[in-house]
Amino acid sequence: MRNTDKARRAKRAWLVAACTLCVGLALALGGCASGGSTESAAAGDTPKTDQANQVDTATTRTFTDSAGRTVEVPAQVDRIAPAGHTATQILLTMAPEKMVTVSQELSADQAKYLGSSYAELPVTGAAFGAKGDLNKEAVAASNTQILIDTGELKDGIVEDLDTLQEQLGIPVVMIETKMEDYGAAYEMLGELLGMEERGAELSAYCQAAYDDTVSTMKSIPESDSVRVAYLLGDKGTNTIAKDSYQGQVVDLVANNVADLGKVSGSGSGVEISMEQLALWNPQTILFAEGSIYDSVSNDAAFANLDAVKSGSYYEVPGSPWNWLNSPPTVNQVLGMQWLPRLLYPDAFDTSIYDVTKSYFDLFYGYDLSEAEFNEIAAHAQPK
């Protein structure tokens, strides 16, 4: 199981006590060296240790983010806040101990794998996207040193980031996350946060996962690429379109039948008709969690689809977040390992459980049992 919050708190308490002892010794030695006393400080003199801390806090360096902006950031970054939901997920895998806010409340399921203490962090919303509900006052109250955004580089992002930075009065940086290069994102975060070793570890995993998936898919003839529809919504009639930002994993390992041209990248997908779905007649259907997986076998509208008749339909796992999209973030690294093993199980030497367990261990620090995996992926394994 994940290290308990109690153990983490004990470790942090030990570190705080050690730091306090060191500071106390420094104060005592400083006083002896200068011939001063605690009274002189109380009388209005500023202790040298306080001056040193003020200098350290004020020390900055420049950092070039993914949008090409040169931002002045603290030399040492210890308190960070996410600008949105993708950043929350990524930062919880990279540096959860540095986080002072989250963009949205963690569910009990998410807290189980990520740590219950993080579910108690202030919720500050998202700066961008459909809602754009960032609580700037709450961000300021959190005493964060920096606001970090991740995701897709969209038109106007530079101006948006600059404006937000001016409004908040703290550095705001953007780290681009690409499914084919999450390694670069983690390396950049490692540089920004002074956590190069952790960044390199996560980077290596992401790159190896992507390379293994791409290499295996090259060995599968195009004619054998499974024709897949990814459906969601309470009626199962919204789809994640081909060539959309949300559909990258499906496009990588399957023939996404939802070829709708240029469409919105919304996580809610594009609404389609049953007639259109019947024309596509996919070999396999993926249903998002919360859609109609449980009832589709009794739904007359879906009854004549080959995927339903053959039982080749599955539910995308949603713990701790959707493995494919919504939002499209680092969980895609798990999704790009799960989905091809579901569609082409004989093409891999490792099982879905193998890769899921290793992902949970490295990214969440959680030792996932096979029973827990079977619960998470109850409808997401080869039949």
Short mmCIF file of C-alpha atoms in Angstrom, two decimals:
data_model
loop_
_atom_site.label_atom_id
_atom_site.label_comp_id
_atom_site.label_asym_id
_atom_site.label_seq_id
_atom_site.Cartn_x
_atom_site.Cartn_y
_atom_site.Cartn_z
CA MET A 1 0.00 0.00 0.00
CA ARG A 2 1.03 3.66 -0.33
CA ASN A 3 3.07 5.04 2.58
CA THR A 4 0.52 6.24 5.08
CA ASP A 5 -0.16 9.92 5.65
CA LYS A 6 0.81 9.32 9.26
CA ALA A 7 4.26 8.16 8.21
CA ARG A 8 4.66 11.10 5.85
CA ARG A 9 3.65 13.54 8.57
CA ALA A 10 6.09 11.93 11.00
CA LYS A 11 8.90 12.23 8.46
CA ARG A 12 8.07 15.86 7.76
CA ALA A 13 7.86 16.60 11.50
CA TRP A 14 11.32 15.11 11.94
CA LEU A 15 12.67 17.29 9.13
CA VAL A 16 11.06 20.40 10.60
CA ALA A 17 12.51 19.62 14.02
CA ALA A 18 15.96 19.11 12.51
CA CYS A 19 15.75 22.36 10.58
CA THR A 20 14.58 24.21 13.70
CA LEU A 21 17.53 22.86 15.67
CA CYS A 22 19.93 23.96 12.94
CA VAL A 23 18.46 27.44 12.84
CA GLY A 24 18.63 27.67 16.63
CA LEU A 25 22.31 26.72 16.60
CA ALA A 26 22.97 29.24 13.85
CA LEU A 27 21.28 31.97 15.85
CA ALA A 28 23.25 31.11 18.96
CA LEU A 29 26.58 31.03 17.13
CA GLY A 30 25.76 34.23 15.29
CA GLY A 31 24.98 35.96 18.57
CA CYS A 32 28.24 34.79 20.15
CA ALA A 33 30.32 35.85 17.17
CA SER A 34 28.88 39.35 17.11
CA GLY A 35 28.80 39.84 20.86
CA GLY A 36 25.09 40.49 20.54
CA SER A 37 22.17 38.97 22.41
CA THR A 38 18.51 38.16 22.05
CA GLU A 39 17.76 41.45 23.74
CA SER A 40 19.47 43.40 20.96
CA ALA A 41 17.24 41.70 18.42
CA ALA A 42 14.19 42.51 20.46
CA ALA A 43 15.32 46.12 20.64
CA GLY A 44 15.02 46.43 16.86
CA ASP A 45 18.19 44.92 15.33
CA THR A 46 17.51 42.38 12.56
CA PRO A 47 19.25 39.04 13.27
CA LYS A 48 21.76 38.07 10.59
CA THR A 49 19.93 34.80 9.98
CA ASP A 50 16.77 36.72 9.11
CA GLN A 51 18.73 38.86 6.68
CA ALA A 52 20.16 35.77 5.07
CA ASN A 53 16.70 34.28 4.71
CA GLN A 54 15.44 37.46 3.10
CA VAL A 55 18.27 37.37 0.57
CA ASP A 56 17.61 33.69 -0.21
CA THR A 57 13.91 34.33 -0.70
CA ALA A 58 14.60 37.24 -3.00
CA THR A 59 17.11 35.33 -5.14
CA THR A 60 15.70 34.51 -8.54
CA ARG A 61 16.70 32.92 -11.81
CA THR A 62 15.27 32.94 -15.30
CA PHE A 63 13.32 30.03 -16.74
CA THR A 64 12.15 29.65 -20.33
CA ASP A 65 8.81 27.90 -20.49
CA SER A 66 7.24 25.93 -23.32
CA ALA A 67 5.56 29.02 -24.72
CA GLY A 68 8.99 30.63 -25.18
CA ARG A 69 8.46 33.10 -22.36
CA THR A 70 11.44 34.01 -20.17
CA VAL A 71 10.09 34.14 -16.63
CA GLU A 72 11.86 35.21 -13.46
CA VAL A 73 11.27 32.45 -10.90
CA PRO A 74 12.55 31.81 -7.36
CA ALA A 75 15.94 30.15 -7.20
CA GLN A 76 14.40 27.56 -4.92
CA VAL A 77 10.79 26.59 -5.48
CA ASP A 78 9.07 24.99 -2.50
CA ARG A 79 5.43 26.06 -2.88
CA ILE A 80 3.58 25.49 -6.15
CA ALA A 81 -0.01 25.77 -7.38
CA PRO A 82 -1.62 24.33 -10.50
CA ALA A 83 -3.31 26.59 -13.04
CA GLY A 84 -5.77 23.87 -14.05
CA HIS A 85 -6.82 20.25 -13.93
CA THR A 86 -4.07 18.78 -16.11
CA ALA A 87 -1.47 20.58 -14.01
CA THR A 88 -3.04 19.21 -10.82
CA GLN A 89 -2.69 15.65 -12.08
CA ILE A 90 0.86 16.08 -13.32
CA LEU A 91 2.12 17.92 -10.25
CA LEU A 92 0.63 15.25 -7.99
CA THR A 93 2.88 12.75 -9.77
CA MET A 94 5.94 15.01 -9.77
CA ALA A 95 6.04 17.03 -6.56
CA PRO A 96 2.94 16.55 -4.39
CA GLU A 97 4.82 17.65 -1.28
CA LYS A 98 5.33 21.09 -2.83
CA MET A 99 1.67 21.66 -3.72
CA VAL A 100 -0.30 24.21 -1.72
CA THR A 101 -3.53 24.06 -3.78
CA VAL A 102 -5.37 21.81 -6.22
CA SER A 103 -7.61 22.89 -9.07
CA GLN A 104 -10.52 20.67 -8.08
CA GLU A 105 -11.48 18.61 -5.08
CA LEU A 106 -10.07 15.10 -4.99
CA SER A 107 -12.58 12.29 -4.71
CA ALA A 108 -12.23 9.59 -2.06
CA ASP A 109 -11.06 7.22 -4.79
CA GLN A 110 -8.35 9.64 -5.91
CA ALA A 111 -7.27 10.34 -2.35
CA LYS A 112 -6.88 6.60 -1.78
CA TYR A 113 -4.13 6.35 -4.37
CA LEU A 114 -2.64 9.83 -4.10
CA GLY A 115 -2.80 10.44 -0.35
CA SER A 116 -5.62 11.80 1.77
CA SER A 117 -3.62 14.84 2.89
CA TYR A 118 -3.77 16.27 -0.64
CA ALA A 119 -7.56 16.08 -0.59
CA GLU A 120 -7.42 18.72 2.16
CA LEU A 121 -5.61 21.32 0.05
CA PRO A 122 -7.49 24.48 -0.93
CA VAL A 123 -9.36 24.22 -4.24
CA THR A 124 -8.62 27.16 -6.54
CA GLY A 125 -10.19 26.23 -9.89
CA ALA A 126 -8.74 26.52 -13.39
CA ALA A 127 -7.36 29.61 -15.08
CA PHE A 128 -8.25 28.59 -18.60
CA GLY A 129 -10.70 26.33 -20.41
CA ALA A 130 -14.47 26.44 -20.62
CA LYS A 131 -15.02 27.58 -17.04
CA GLY A 132 -11.98 29.74 -16.41
CA ASP A 133 -12.91 29.89 -12.73
CA LEU A 134 -9.51 30.44 -11.09
CA ASN A 135 -9.98 31.96 -7.64
CA LYS A 136 -7.16 34.50 -7.70
CA GLU A 137 -7.74 35.53 -4.09
CA ALA A 138 -7.41 31.92 -2.94
CA VAL A 139 -4.22 31.53 -4.99
CA ALA A 140 -2.77 34.62 -3.28
CA ALA A 141 -3.84 33.36 0.14
CA SER A 142 -2.06 30.04 -0.47
CA ASN A 143 1.31 31.86 -0.46
CA THR A 144 2.41 29.93 -3.51
CA GLN A 145 5.64 31.01 -5.18
CA ILE A 146 4.60 30.04 -8.68
CA LEU A 147 1.56 29.02 -10.74
CA ILE A 148 2.15 26.17 -13.22
CA ASP A 149 0.01 25.47 -16.27
CA THR A 150 0.33 22.34 -18.41
CA GLY A 151 -1.30 20.99 -21.54
CA GLU A 152 -1.68 22.13 -25.11
CA LEU A 153 -0.10 25.28 -26.53
CA LYS A 154 -3.07 27.13 -27.96
CA ASP A 155 -3.32 30.37 -29.91
CA GLY A 156 -3.02 33.41 -27.66
CA ILE A 157 -1.45 31.47 -24.79
CA VAL A 158 1.47 33.86 -24.38
CA GLU A 159 -0.78 36.87 -23.91
CA ASP A 160 -3.06 34.91 -21.56
CA LEU A 161 -0.14 33.79 -19.41
CA ASP A 162 1.39 37.26 -19.28
CA THR A 163 -1.93 38.79 -18.27
CA LEU A 164 -2.48 36.22 -15.54
CA GLN A 165 1.04 36.72 -14.25
CA GLU A 166 0.48 40.47 -14.02
CA GLN A 167 -2.83 39.98 -12.21
CA LEU A 168 -1.39 37.54 -9.66
CA GLY A 169 1.96 39.22 -9.14
CA ILE A 170 3.76 35.87 -9.13
CA PRO A 171 5.51 33.87 -11.87
CA VAL A 172 3.23 31.88 -14.16
CA VAL A 173 4.83 29.24 -16.38
CA MET A 174 3.55 26.89 -19.06
CA ILE A 175 4.84 23.34 -19.52
CA GLU A 176 3.62 21.75 -22.75
CA THR A 177 2.58 18.12 -22.42
CA LYS A 178 2.58 16.02 -25.58
CA MET A 179 1.57 12.39 -25.55
CA GLU A 180 4.62 11.51 -27.63
CA ASP A 181 6.98 13.46 -25.39
CA TYR A 182 5.88 13.57 -21.76
CA GLY A 183 9.53 12.92 -21.06
CA ALA A 184 10.41 16.47 -22.07
CA ALA A 185 7.68 17.85 -19.81
CA TYR A 186 8.99 16.01 -16.76
CA GLU A 187 12.55 17.04 -17.49
CA MET A 188 11.43 20.67 -17.71
CA LEU A 189 9.55 20.34 -14.43
CA GLY A 190 12.64 18.81 -12.89
CA GLU A 191 14.66 21.85 -13.94
CA LEU A 192 12.01 24.29 -12.70
CA LEU A 193 11.52 22.64 -9.31
CA GLY A 194 15.10 21.61 -8.63
CA MET A 195 14.05 17.95 -8.86
CA GLU A 196 16.14 16.79 -11.79
CA GLU A 197 16.46 13.21 -10.53
CA ARG A 198 12.71 12.74 -10.14
CA GLY A 199 12.09 14.42 -13.47
CA ALA A 200 14.58 12.14 -15.21
CA GLU A 201 13.01 9.04 -13.63
CA LEU A 202 9.51 9.92 -14.82
CA SER A 203 10.84 11.06 -18.19
CA ALA A 204 12.57 7.74 -18.82
CA TYR A 205 9.42 5.80 -17.98
CA CYS A 206 7.24 7.89 -20.28
CA GLN A 207 9.64 7.64 -23.18
CA ALA A 208 10.05 3.88 -22.78
CA ALA A 209 6.28 3.38 -22.63
CA TYR A 210 5.72 5.43 -25.76
CA ASP A 211 8.57 3.81 -27.68
CA ASP A 212 7.38 0.30 -26.76
CA THR A 213 3.83 1.09 -27.88
CA VAL A 214 4.91 2.64 -31.18
CA SER A 215 7.32 -0.20 -31.91
CA THR A 216 4.69 -2.84 -31.26
CA MET A 217 2.08 -1.06 -33.36
CA LYS A 218 4.50 -0.98 -36.28
CA SER A 219 4.58 -4.77 -36.17
CA ILE A 220 0.79 -4.99 -36.55
CA PRO A 221 -0.43 -4.77 -40.16
CA GLU A 222 -2.66 -1.81 -40.89
CA SER A 223 -5.35 -4.23 -42.03
CA ASP A 224 -5.38 -5.71 -38.51
CA SER A 225 -5.78 -2.35 -36.81
CA VAL A 226 -8.99 -2.64 -34.79
CA ARG A 227 -11.79 -0.29 -35.80
CA VAL A 228 -12.74 1.46 -32.58
CA ALA A 229 -15.38 3.97 -31.47
CA TYR A 230 -14.89 5.75 -28.15
CA LEU A 231 -18.33 6.74 -26.85
CA LEU A 232 -19.48 8.71 -23.85
CA GLY A 233 -22.43 10.58 -22.44
CA ASP A 234 -25.55 9.29 -20.71
CA LYS A 235 -26.88 8.01 -24.06
CA GLY A 236 -23.56 6.82 -25.43
CA THR A 237 -24.00 9.00 -28.50
CA ASN A 238 -21.09 11.38 -28.03
CA THR A 239 -17.77 10.34 -29.52
CA ILE A 240 -14.14 11.33 -29.21
CA ALA A 241 -13.21 12.22 -32.78
CA LYS A 242 -10.20 11.13 -34.76
CA ASP A 243 -7.33 13.65 -34.84
CA SER A 244 -8.65 15.49 -31.78
CA TYR A 245 -6.45 16.30 -28.78
CA GLN A 246 -8.70 14.10 -26.64
CA GLY A 247 -8.40 11.12 -29.00
CA GLN A 248 -4.64 10.75 -29.23
CA VAL A 249 -4.36 7.38 -27.51
CA VAL A 250 -7.13 5.79 -29.58
CA ASP A 251 -5.58 7.19 -32.76
CA LEU A 252 -2.16 5.82 -31.80
CA VAL A 253 -3.19 2.20 -31.32
CA ALA A 254 -6.40 1.74 -33.32
CA ASN A 255 -8.40 2.82 -36.35
CA ASN A 256 -10.64 5.50 -34.81
CA VAL A 257 -13.83 5.30 -36.88
CA ALA A 258 -15.00 8.78 -35.80
CA ASP A 259 -13.42 10.64 -38.68
CA LEU A 260 -15.30 13.94 -38.42
CA GLY A 261 -12.77 16.38 -39.78
CA LYS A 262 -11.73 19.36 -37.68
CA VAL A 263 -13.70 19.33 -34.43
CA SER A 264 -13.58 20.82 -30.95
CA GLY A 265 -11.21 19.22 -28.47
CA SER A 266 -13.85 19.10 -25.74
CA GLY A 267 -13.71 16.20 -23.30
CA SER A 268 -17.47 15.75 -23.73
CA GLY A 269 -16.91 14.70 -27.33
CA VAL A 270 -19.04 15.31 -30.40
CA GLU A 271 -22.69 14.26 -30.52
CA ILE A 272 -23.52 11.79 -33.29
CA SER A 273 -26.63 9.92 -34.43
CA MET A 274 -27.22 6.22 -34.09
CA GLU A 275 -27.46 6.11 -37.87
CA GLN A 276 -23.91 7.40 -38.12
CA LEU A 277 -22.68 4.90 -35.56
CA ALA A 278 -24.41 2.08 -37.47
CA LEU A 279 -22.66 3.15 -40.68
CA TRP A 280 -19.31 3.03 -38.92
CA ASN A 281 -20.22 -0.28 -37.23
CA PRO A 282 -17.01 -0.47 -35.17
CA GLN A 283 -15.41 -3.79 -34.24
CA THR A 284 -14.84 -2.58 -30.68
CA ILE A 285 -16.54 0.10 -28.60
CA LEU A 286 -15.00 1.86 -25.63
CA PHE A 287 -17.42 3.51 -23.22
CA ALA A 288 -16.25 6.22 -20.86
CA GLU A 289 -16.92 5.66 -17.18
CA GLY A 290 -20.41 6.91 -16.34
CA SER A 291 -21.77 6.18 -19.81
CA ILE A 292 -24.04 3.26 -20.77
CA TYR A 293 -21.68 0.29 -20.48
CA ASP A 294 -23.86 -1.47 -17.91
CA SER A 295 -27.06 -1.23 -19.95
CA VAL A 296 -25.88 -1.35 -23.56
CA SER A 297 -26.52 -5.07 -23.99
CA ASN A 298 -30.21 -4.42 -23.37
CA ASP A 299 -30.39 -1.28 -25.48
CA ALA A 300 -32.26 -1.90 -28.72
CA ALA A 301 -30.51 1.05 -30.39
CA PHE A 302 -27.13 -0.70 -30.02
CA ALA A 303 -28.27 -4.29 -30.46
CA ASN A 304 -27.34 -4.65 -34.15
CA LEU A 305 -23.81 -3.26 -33.83
CA ASP A 306 -21.15 -5.92 -34.38
CA ALA A 307 -19.24 -4.83 -31.27
CA VAL A 308 -22.27 -5.31 -29.06
CA LYS A 309 -23.33 -8.60 -30.64
CA SER A 310 -19.83 -10.04 -30.18
CA GLY A 311 -19.41 -8.61 -26.69
CA SER A 312 -16.42 -6.55 -27.82
CA TYR A 313 -17.22 -3.47 -25.78
CA TYR A 314 -15.40 -2.22 -22.70
CA GLU A 315 -15.40 0.52 -20.09
CA VAL A 316 -12.41 2.85 -19.86
CA PRO A 317 -10.98 2.73 -16.31
CA GLY A 318 -11.42 5.95 -14.36
CA SER A 319 -9.17 5.53 -11.31
CA PRO A 320 -7.73 7.78 -10.22
CA TRP A 321 -8.66 9.59 -13.47
CA ASN A 322 -9.78 8.51 -16.94
CA TRP A 323 -6.95 6.59 -18.59
CA LEU A 324 -7.49 8.07 -22.06
CA ASN A 325 -8.62 11.68 -21.75
CA SER A 326 -10.83 14.15 -19.90
CA PRO A 327 -8.52 15.81 -19.40
CA PRO A 328 -5.83 14.45 -21.72
CA THR A 329 -2.80 14.43 -19.48
CA VAL A 330 -0.22 12.05 -18.04
CA ASN A 331 -2.82 9.29 -17.55
CA GLN A 332 -2.47 8.87 -21.31
CA VAL A 333 0.87 7.18 -20.57
CA LEU A 334 -1.06 4.49 -18.73
CA GLY A 335 -3.78 4.46 -21.39
CA MET A 336 -1.29 3.96 -24.22
CA GLN A 337 -0.10 0.82 -22.43
CA TRP A 338 -3.55 -0.47 -21.43
CA LEU A 339 -5.47 -0.06 -24.70
CA PRO A 340 -3.13 -1.93 -27.10
CA ARG A 341 -2.88 -4.80 -24.60
CA LEU A 342 -6.67 -4.92 -24.60
CA LEU A 343 -6.94 -4.87 -28.40
CA TYR A 344 -3.87 -6.99 -29.25
CA PRO A 345 -3.10 -9.08 -26.12
CA ASP A 346 -0.85 -11.52 -27.99
CA ALA A 347 1.48 -8.73 -29.16
CA PHE A 348 2.88 -8.01 -25.68
CA ASP A 349 4.92 -9.98 -23.19
CA THR A 350 3.63 -7.97 -20.24
CA SER A 351 0.03 -7.93 -19.02
CA ILE A 352 -2.28 -5.00 -18.34
CA TYR A 353 -1.82 -5.63 -14.62
CA ASP A 354 1.98 -5.55 -14.99
CA VAL A 355 2.04 -2.10 -16.57
CA THR A 356 -0.70 -0.71 -14.34
CA LYS A 357 1.08 -1.83 -11.20
CA SER A 358 4.39 -0.30 -12.32
CA TYR A 359 2.66 2.96 -13.25
CA PHE A 360 0.87 3.26 -9.90
CA ASP A 361 4.09 2.48 -8.07
CA LEU A 362 6.23 5.07 -9.86
CA PHE A 363 3.74 7.88 -10.39
CA TYR A 364 1.64 7.57 -7.22
CA GLY A 365 3.89 5.66 -4.85
CA TYR A 366 1.11 3.11 -4.45
CA ASP A 367 1.56 -0.66 -4.36
CA LEU A 368 -1.45 -1.80 -6.38
CA SER A 369 -2.65 -5.30 -5.53
CA GLU A 370 -4.11 -7.57 -8.17
CA ALA A 371 -7.47 -7.47 -6.40
CA GLU A 372 -7.48 -3.67 -6.54
CA PHE A 373 -6.52 -3.77 -10.19
CA ASN A 374 -9.35 -6.15 -10.98
CA GLU A 375 -11.76 -3.76 -9.33
CA ILE A 376 -10.42 -0.75 -11.27
CA ALA A 377 -10.31 -2.61 -14.58
CA ALA A 378 -13.34 -4.83 -14.06
CA HIS A 379 -14.66 -4.07 -17.57
CA ALA A 380 -11.37 -3.21 -19.23
CA GLN A 381 -9.66 -6.57 -19.77
CA PRO A 382 -9.76 -8.99 -22.70
CA LYS A 383 -12.87 -11.19 -22.60
#
